XYZ file of C-alpha atoms in Angstrom:
545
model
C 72.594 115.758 123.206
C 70.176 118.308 121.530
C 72.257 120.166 118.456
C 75.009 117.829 118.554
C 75.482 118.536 114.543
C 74.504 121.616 113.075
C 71.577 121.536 110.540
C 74.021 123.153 108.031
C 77.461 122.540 108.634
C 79.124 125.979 108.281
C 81.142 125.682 105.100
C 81.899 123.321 102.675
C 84.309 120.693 102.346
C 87.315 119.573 100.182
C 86.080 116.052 100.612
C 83.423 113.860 102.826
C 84.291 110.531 103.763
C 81.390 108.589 104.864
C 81.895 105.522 107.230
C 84.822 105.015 110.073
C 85.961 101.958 109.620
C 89.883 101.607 108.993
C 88.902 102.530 105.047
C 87.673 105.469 105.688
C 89.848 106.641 109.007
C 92.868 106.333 106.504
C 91.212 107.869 104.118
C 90.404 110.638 106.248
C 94.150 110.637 107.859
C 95.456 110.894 104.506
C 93.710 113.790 102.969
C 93.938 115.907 106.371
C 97.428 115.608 106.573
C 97.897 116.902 103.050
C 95.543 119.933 104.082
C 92.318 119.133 102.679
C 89.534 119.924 104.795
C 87.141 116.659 105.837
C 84.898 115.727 107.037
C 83.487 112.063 108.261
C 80.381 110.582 109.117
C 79.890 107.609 111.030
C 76.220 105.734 111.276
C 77.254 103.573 114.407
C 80.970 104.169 115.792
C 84.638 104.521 115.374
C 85.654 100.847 113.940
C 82.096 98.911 114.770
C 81.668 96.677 111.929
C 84.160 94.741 109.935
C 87.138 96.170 110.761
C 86.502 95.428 114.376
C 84.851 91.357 113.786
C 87.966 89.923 111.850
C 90.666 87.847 112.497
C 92.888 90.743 114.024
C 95.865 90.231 112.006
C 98.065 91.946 109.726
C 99.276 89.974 107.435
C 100.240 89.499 103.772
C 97.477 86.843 102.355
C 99.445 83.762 102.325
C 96.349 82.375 101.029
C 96.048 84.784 97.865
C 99.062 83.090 96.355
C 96.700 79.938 95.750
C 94.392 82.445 93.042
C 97.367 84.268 91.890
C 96.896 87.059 93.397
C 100.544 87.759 93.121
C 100.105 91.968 93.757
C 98.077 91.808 96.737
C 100.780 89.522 98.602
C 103.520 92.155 97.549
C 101.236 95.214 98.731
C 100.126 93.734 101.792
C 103.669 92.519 102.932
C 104.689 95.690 102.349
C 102.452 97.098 104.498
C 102.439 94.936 106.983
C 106.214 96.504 107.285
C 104.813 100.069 107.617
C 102.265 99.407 109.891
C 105.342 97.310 112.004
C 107.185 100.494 112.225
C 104.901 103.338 112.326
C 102.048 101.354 115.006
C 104.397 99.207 116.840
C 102.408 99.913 120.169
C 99.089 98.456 118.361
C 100.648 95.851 115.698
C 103.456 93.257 116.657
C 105.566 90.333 115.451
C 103.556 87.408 115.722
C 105.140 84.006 114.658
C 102.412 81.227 113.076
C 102.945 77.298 112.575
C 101.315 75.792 109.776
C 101.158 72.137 110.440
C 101.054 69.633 107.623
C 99.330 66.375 107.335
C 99.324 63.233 105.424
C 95.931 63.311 102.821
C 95.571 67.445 103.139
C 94.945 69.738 99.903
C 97.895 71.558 100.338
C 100.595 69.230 100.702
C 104.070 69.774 102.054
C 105.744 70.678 98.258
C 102.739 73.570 98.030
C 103.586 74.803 101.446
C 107.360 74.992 101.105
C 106.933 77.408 97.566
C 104.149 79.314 99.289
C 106.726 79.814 101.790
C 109.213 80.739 99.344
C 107.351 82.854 97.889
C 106.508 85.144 100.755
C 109.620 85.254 101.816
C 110.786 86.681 98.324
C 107.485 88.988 98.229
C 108.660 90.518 101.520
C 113.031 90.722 101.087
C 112.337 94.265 102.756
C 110.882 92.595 105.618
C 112.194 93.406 109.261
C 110.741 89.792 109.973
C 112.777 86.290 110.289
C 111.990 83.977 107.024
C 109.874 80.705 107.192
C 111.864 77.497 108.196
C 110.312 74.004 107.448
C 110.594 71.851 110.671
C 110.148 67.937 110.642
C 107.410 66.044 112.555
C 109.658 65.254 115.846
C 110.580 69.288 116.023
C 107.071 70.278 115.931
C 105.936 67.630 118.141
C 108.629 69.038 121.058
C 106.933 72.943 119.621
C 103.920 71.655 120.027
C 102.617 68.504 121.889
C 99.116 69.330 121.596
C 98.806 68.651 118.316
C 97.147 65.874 116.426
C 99.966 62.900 116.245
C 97.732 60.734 113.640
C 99.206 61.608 109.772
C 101.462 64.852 111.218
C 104.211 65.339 108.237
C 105.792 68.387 110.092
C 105.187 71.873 109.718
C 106.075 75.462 108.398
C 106.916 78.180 110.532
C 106.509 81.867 109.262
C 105.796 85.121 110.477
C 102.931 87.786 110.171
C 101.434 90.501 112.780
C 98.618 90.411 115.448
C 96.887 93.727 115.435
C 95.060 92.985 118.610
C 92.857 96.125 118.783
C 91.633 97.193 115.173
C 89.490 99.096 117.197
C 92.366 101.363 118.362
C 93.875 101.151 114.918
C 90.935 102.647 113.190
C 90.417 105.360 116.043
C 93.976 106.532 115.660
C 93.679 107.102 112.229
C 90.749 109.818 113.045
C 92.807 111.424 115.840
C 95.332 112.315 113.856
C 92.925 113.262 111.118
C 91.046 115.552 113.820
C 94.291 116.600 114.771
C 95.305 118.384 111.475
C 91.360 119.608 110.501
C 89.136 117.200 109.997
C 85.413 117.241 111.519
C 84.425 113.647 112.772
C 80.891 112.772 113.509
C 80.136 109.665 114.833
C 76.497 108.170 115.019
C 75.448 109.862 111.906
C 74.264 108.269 109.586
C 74.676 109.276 105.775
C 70.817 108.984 104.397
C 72.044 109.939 101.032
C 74.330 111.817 98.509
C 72.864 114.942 96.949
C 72.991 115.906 93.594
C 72.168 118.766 91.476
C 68.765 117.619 89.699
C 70.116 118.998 85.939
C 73.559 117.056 85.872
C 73.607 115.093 88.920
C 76.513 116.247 90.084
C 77.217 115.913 93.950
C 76.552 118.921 96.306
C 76.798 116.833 99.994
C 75.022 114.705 102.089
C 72.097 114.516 104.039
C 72.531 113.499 107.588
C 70.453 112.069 110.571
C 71.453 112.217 113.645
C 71.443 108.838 115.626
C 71.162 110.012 118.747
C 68.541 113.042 118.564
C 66.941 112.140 115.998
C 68.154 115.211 114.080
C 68.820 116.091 110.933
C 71.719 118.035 109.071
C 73.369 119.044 106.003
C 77.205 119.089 104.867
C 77.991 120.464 101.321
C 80.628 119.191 99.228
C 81.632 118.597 95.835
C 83.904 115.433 96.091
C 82.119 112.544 98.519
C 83.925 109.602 98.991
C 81.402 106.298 100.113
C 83.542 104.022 102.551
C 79.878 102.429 104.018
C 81.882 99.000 103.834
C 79.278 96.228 103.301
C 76.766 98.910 103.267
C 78.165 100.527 100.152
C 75.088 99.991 98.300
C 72.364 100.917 101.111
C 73.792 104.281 100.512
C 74.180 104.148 96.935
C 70.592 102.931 96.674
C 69.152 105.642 98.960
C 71.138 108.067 96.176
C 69.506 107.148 93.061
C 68.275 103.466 91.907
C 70.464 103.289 88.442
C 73.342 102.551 90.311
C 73.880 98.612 89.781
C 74.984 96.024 92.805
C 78.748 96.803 93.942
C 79.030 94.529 97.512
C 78.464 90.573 97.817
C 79.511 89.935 101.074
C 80.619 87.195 102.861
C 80.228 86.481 106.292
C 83.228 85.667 108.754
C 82.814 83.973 112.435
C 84.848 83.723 115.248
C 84.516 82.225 118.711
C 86.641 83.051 121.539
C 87.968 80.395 124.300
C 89.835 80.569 127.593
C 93.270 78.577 127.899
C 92.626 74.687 127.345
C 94.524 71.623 127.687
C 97.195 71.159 124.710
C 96.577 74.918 123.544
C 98.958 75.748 121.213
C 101.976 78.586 122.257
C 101.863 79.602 118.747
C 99.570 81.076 116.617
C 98.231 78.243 114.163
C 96.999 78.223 110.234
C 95.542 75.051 109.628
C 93.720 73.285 107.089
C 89.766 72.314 107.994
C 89.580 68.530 107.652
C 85.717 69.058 106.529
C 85.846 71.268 103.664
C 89.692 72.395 103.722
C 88.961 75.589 104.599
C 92.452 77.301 106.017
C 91.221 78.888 109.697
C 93.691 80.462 112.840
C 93.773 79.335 116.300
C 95.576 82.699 117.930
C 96.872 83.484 120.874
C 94.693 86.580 121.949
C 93.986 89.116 124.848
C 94.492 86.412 127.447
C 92.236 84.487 125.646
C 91.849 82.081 122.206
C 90.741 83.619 119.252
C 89.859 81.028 116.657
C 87.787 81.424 112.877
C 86.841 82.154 110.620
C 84.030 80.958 108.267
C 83.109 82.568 104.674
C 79.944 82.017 103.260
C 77.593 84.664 101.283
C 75.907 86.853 103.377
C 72.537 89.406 101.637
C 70.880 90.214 104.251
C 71.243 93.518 106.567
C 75.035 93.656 107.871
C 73.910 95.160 111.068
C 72.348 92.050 111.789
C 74.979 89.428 111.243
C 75.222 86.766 114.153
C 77.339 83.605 115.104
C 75.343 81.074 114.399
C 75.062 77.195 115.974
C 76.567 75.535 113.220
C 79.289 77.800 112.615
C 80.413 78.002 116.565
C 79.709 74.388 116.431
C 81.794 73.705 112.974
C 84.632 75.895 114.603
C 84.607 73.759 118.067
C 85.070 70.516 116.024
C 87.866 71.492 114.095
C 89.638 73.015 117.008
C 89.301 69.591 118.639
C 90.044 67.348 116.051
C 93.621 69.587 115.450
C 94.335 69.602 119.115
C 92.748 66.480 120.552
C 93.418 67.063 124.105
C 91.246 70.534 123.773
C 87.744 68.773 124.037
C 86.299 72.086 123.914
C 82.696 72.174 124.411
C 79.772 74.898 123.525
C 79.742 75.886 126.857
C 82.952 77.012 126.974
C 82.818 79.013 124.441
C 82.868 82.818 126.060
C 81.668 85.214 123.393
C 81.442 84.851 119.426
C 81.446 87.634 116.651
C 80.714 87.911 113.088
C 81.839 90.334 110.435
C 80.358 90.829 106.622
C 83.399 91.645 104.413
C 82.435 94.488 101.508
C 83.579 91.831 98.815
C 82.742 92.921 95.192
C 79.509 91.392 93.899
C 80.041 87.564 92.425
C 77.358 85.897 91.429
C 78.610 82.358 91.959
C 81.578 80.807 92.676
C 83.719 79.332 95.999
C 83.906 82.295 98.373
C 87.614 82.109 99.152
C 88.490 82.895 95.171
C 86.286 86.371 95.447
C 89.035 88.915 95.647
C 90.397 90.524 98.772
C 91.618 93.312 96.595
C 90.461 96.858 96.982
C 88.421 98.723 94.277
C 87.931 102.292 94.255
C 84.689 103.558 92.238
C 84.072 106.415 90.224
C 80.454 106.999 89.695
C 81.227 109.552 87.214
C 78.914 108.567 84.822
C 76.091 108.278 87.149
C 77.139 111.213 89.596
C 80.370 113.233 89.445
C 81.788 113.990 92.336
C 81.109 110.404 94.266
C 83.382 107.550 94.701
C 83.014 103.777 96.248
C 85.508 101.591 97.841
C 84.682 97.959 97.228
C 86.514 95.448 99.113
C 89.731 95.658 100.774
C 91.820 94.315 103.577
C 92.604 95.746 107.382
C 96.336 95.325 106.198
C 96.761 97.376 103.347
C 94.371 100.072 104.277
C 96.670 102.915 103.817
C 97.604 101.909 100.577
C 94.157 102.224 99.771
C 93.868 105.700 101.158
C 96.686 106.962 99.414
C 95.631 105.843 95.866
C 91.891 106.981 96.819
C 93.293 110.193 97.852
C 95.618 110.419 94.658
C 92.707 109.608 92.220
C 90.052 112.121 93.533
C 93.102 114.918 93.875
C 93.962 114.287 89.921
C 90.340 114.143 89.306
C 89.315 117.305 91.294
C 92.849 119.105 89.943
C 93.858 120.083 93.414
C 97.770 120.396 93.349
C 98.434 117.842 96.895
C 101.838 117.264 98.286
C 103.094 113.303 98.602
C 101.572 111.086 101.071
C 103.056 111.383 104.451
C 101.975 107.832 105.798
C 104.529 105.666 104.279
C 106.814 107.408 106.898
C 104.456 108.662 109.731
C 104.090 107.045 113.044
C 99.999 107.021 114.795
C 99.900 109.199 117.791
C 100.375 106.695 120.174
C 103.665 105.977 118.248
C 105.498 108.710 118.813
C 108.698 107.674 120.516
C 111.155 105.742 119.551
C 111.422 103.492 122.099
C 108.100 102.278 123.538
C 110.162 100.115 126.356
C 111.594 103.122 127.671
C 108.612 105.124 127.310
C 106.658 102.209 129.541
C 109.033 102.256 132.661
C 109.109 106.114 132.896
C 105.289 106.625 132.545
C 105.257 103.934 135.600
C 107.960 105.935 137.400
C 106.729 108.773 137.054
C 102.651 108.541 138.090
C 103.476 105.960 140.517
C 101.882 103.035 138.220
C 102.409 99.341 138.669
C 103.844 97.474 135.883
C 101.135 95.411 135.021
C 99.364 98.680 134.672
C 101.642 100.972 132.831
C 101.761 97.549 130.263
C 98.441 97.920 129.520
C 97.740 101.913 129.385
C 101.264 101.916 126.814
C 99.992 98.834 125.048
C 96.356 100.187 124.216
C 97.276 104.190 123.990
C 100.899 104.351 123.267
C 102.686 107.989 124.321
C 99.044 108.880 125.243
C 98.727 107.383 128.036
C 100.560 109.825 130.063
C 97.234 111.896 129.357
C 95.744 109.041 131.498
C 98.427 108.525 133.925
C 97.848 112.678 134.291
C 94.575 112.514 134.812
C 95.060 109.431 137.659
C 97.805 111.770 139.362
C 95.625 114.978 139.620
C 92.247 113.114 140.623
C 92.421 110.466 142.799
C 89.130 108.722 142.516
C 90.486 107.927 138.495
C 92.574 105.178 139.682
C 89.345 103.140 140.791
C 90.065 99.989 138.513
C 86.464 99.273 137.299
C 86.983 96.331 135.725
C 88.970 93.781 137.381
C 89.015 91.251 134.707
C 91.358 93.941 132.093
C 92.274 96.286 134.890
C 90.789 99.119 133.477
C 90.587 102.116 135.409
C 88.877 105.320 135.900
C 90.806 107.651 133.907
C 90.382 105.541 131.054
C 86.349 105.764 130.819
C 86.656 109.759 130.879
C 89.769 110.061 128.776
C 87.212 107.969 125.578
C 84.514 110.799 126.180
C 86.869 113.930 126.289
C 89.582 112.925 124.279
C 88.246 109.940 122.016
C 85.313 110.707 120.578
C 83.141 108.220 123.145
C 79.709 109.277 122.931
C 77.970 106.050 124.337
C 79.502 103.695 126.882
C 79.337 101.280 124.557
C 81.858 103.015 122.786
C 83.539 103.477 125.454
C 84.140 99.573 126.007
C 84.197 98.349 123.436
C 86.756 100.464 121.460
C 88.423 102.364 123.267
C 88.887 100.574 126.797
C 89.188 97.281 124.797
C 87.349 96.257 128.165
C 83.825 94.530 126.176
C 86.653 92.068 124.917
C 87.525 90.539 128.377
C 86.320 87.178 129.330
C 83.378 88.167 130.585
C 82.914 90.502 127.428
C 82.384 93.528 129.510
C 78.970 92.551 131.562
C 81.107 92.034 134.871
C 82.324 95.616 134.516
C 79.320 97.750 132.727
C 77.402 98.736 135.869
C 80.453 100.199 137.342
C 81.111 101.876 134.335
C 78.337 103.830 134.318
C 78.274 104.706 137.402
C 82.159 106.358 136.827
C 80.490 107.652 133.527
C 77.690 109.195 135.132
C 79.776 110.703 138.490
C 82.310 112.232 136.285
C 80.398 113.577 133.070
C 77.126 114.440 134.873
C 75.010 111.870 133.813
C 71.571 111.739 135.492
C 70.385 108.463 136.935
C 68.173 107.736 133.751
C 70.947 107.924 131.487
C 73.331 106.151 133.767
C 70.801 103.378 133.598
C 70.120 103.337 129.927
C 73.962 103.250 128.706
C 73.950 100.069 131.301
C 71.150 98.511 129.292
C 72.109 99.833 126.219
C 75.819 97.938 126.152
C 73.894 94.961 127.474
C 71.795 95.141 124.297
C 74.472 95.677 121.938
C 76.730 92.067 123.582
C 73.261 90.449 123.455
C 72.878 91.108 119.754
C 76.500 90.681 118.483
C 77.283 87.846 120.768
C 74.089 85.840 120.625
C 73.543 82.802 123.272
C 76.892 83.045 124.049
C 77.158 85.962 127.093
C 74.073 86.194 128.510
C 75.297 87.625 131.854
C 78.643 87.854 133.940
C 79.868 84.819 134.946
């Protein structure tokens, strides 16, 4: 991997965005497709951090209503709408009951204007409006469901974004696709400045994988770190003052179990009234989250006991028949959201809304994002874009992304496209579902690559039925430069039920046979994914079941 980045990039750039997270992919999206040259640097991978260890929705922030956030609602329901029709391979309808109980905090009156009011927040909306069903039609929806004090229920509708992985990467293809240089696993050690008016010149970058250093110039450097925001902003120059307080969120995630729910559910947490999801979810049950303030180093956020344990209990006390235990619990994740800095207060009333920074006074030429949601991420990267065009002068033609479908998008009728990519390569259908539900149009570059090499179609991992094609298509096409890229965000495959480990040593193997791996490395990606689930799924997946 010796020279994978230049020590000095070759020219300079219009703009460099530095993290990969959905932020900064649509910020990097944006300003490529209106011909600005990028570039992006990544310290981990495509999508690693928070926008990968949420909640996986897309959805308008029913909850913001309750602080007034009135604005955010509209923006993110609007949106949600774009993202509906321009990613419909990667974000899709996804119908949620709210039930309501005798004694909760948000009692049936609140819950019907809420509804009311999302529904006139989103008249644009493609998707059905809420409907308030009594207790005996929401005991036939939904048996499983605590009888004791159950009012009824409110049924709406939002979107599942089950891959924000794939989200985020797609965003950088088709930024890569019209310009713009992507690093990955290159970490930003800081801005630079000239010394007399500390105005920006680029970035200095290490290499994470050689060890390496580099240098990329630029006058206009946008920091999209997410919760590390102020590592790099510290690293800069100390007057810059605290932007981030963040907050940790946990999930766990659950086979099937008795009385589990056929729709997605948004209930209220009978010990502190917390609102949290039980979704429907890769197979699987995805159910969180927490909040609570989180200082230390985001890399090293973990589940812990009483969170997985606090998550169990309210699971089972909502759907009694569940009696989920710890053991059954198959992986867990946390995520530290890049809130702004509060210094006290309830966590759920710190803003989810995006603020873009202009360290102008400190150095011109650098801007922060602070905050922000997975749902209205393009929003953000068109008014970022906007405000550092007008503030640079450049002359930039209208956002495109309102309008313009992700890669994998582009067809008009993915149904159609799914029965002809298994017609023509021969695929079965439960294949050809998942290669056109994880890539879109792009997987005929996989189903091509299975028809003109037969040893691709080797499925690998039985558990998600990825094959062969799949691990080299994330190293020559995606940007892969670990296996631990490769399955956890591109393959999707480390979010099976066995989170990977009952498909890693095969992977390599493929890796290694394929890309020319030698035996070393082959064994070192093994240990190195096994590392990686062992850290961000503590106690939870020790080995393959």
């Amino acid at each position: 991997m010796s020279g994978r980045i230049p020590a000095e990039l070759e020219h300079p750039y219009d703009l460099i965005v530095i993290g990969a997270g959905i932020n900064g992919a649509g910020i990097a999206r944006d300003a490529a497709l209106r011909g600005l040259r990028v570039l992006v640097l990544e310290q981990d991978d495509i999508g690693g951090a928070t926008s990968a260890w949420n909640s996986r929705l897309v959805h308008g922030g029913l909850r913001y209503l309750e602080h007034g956030e009135i604005g955010l609602v509209r923006e993110s329901l609007r949106d949600r709408e774009i993202l509906l029709r321009t990613a419909p391979h990667l974000v899709t309808p996804l119908p949620l009951l709210i039930p309501l109980y005798a004694g909760q905090r948000r009692g049936p009156g609140m819950v019907r204007l809420g509804m009311l009011a999302y529904d006139f927040l989103s008249m644009d909306k493609s998707l059905p409006c809420h409907r308030m069903y009594d207790r005996a039609t929401v005991r036939a929806a939904e048996p499983g469901l605590a009888e004791q004090g159950l009012l009824g229920a409110a049924r709406y509708y939002d979107a599942q974004v089950a891959y924000p992985e794939r989200l985020t990467l797609e965003n950088l293809l088709c930024a890569r696709a019209h310009g713009a240089t992507v690093y990955t696993h290159a970490r930003a050690r800081r801005v630079q400045r000239e010394a007399a008016t500390g105005r920006v010149t680029g970035v200095e970058i290490e290499d994470q994988l050689t060890g390496e250093t580099a240098r990329a110039r630029s006058a206009s450097v946008i920091n999209v770190a997410g919760p590390w925001v102020d590592h790099l902003l510290e690293a800069t120059a100390p007057e810059f003052p605290r932007r981030i307080g963040g907050t940790k969120g946990t999930h766990i995630v659950v086979p099937p179990f008795p009385g589990a729910p056929g729709h997605a559910l948004y209930a209220e947490a009978r010990e502190d009234g917390r609102p949290y999801f039980t979704l429907p979810w890769n197979g699987l049950y995805l159910i969180g989250t927490t909040d609570t303030r989180y200082d230390a180093d985001p890399g090293t956020a973990a589940p812990t006991e009483d969170e997985i344990r606090y998550l169990l209990d309210e699971t089972n006390r909502l759907l009694p028949d569940a009696g989920l235990e710890r053991s059954q619990v198959l992986y867990a994740y946390s995520g530290v959201r890049p809130l702004p800095h509060v210094a006290a207060g309830e966590t759920g009333a710190i803003t989810r809304r995006h603020l873009i920074v202009d360290h102008e006074d400190q150095a011109p030429g650098l801007w922060s994002v602070i905050g922000g949601k997975l749902t209205t991420y393009r929003h953000l990267a068109e008014e970022a874009v906007e405000r550092i065009g007008r503030s640079r002068g450049w002359q930039l033609p209208p956002c495109p992304t309102r309008r313009r479908p992700l890669p994998g998008a582009a067809t008009p009728d993915l149904e159609t496209f799914r029965r002809r990519l298994a017609a023509a390569h021969g695929l079965t259908p439960v294949l050809a579902q998942r290669l056109a539900a994880l890539y879109g149009v792009k997987a005929e570059q996989i189903a091509a690559r299975m028809s003109a090499d037969p040893r691709l179609q080797e499925v690998f991992s039985p558990q998600t039925g990825a094959v062969a094609a799949e691990l080299i298509h994330a190293f020559e096409t995606e940007m892969s430069e670990t296996l631990t890229d490769a399955l956890m965000r591109r393959t999707m495959v480390g979010l099976g039920p066995a989170a990977g480990l009952d498909a890693v040593d095969s992977a390599a193997c493929i890796a290694g046979a394929h890309l020319g791996w030698d035996r070393d490395r082959v064994a070192a990606e093994a240990e190195g994914f096994r590392t990686y689930i062992g850290r961000f799924c503590p106690q939870t997946t020790a080995s393959a079941p």
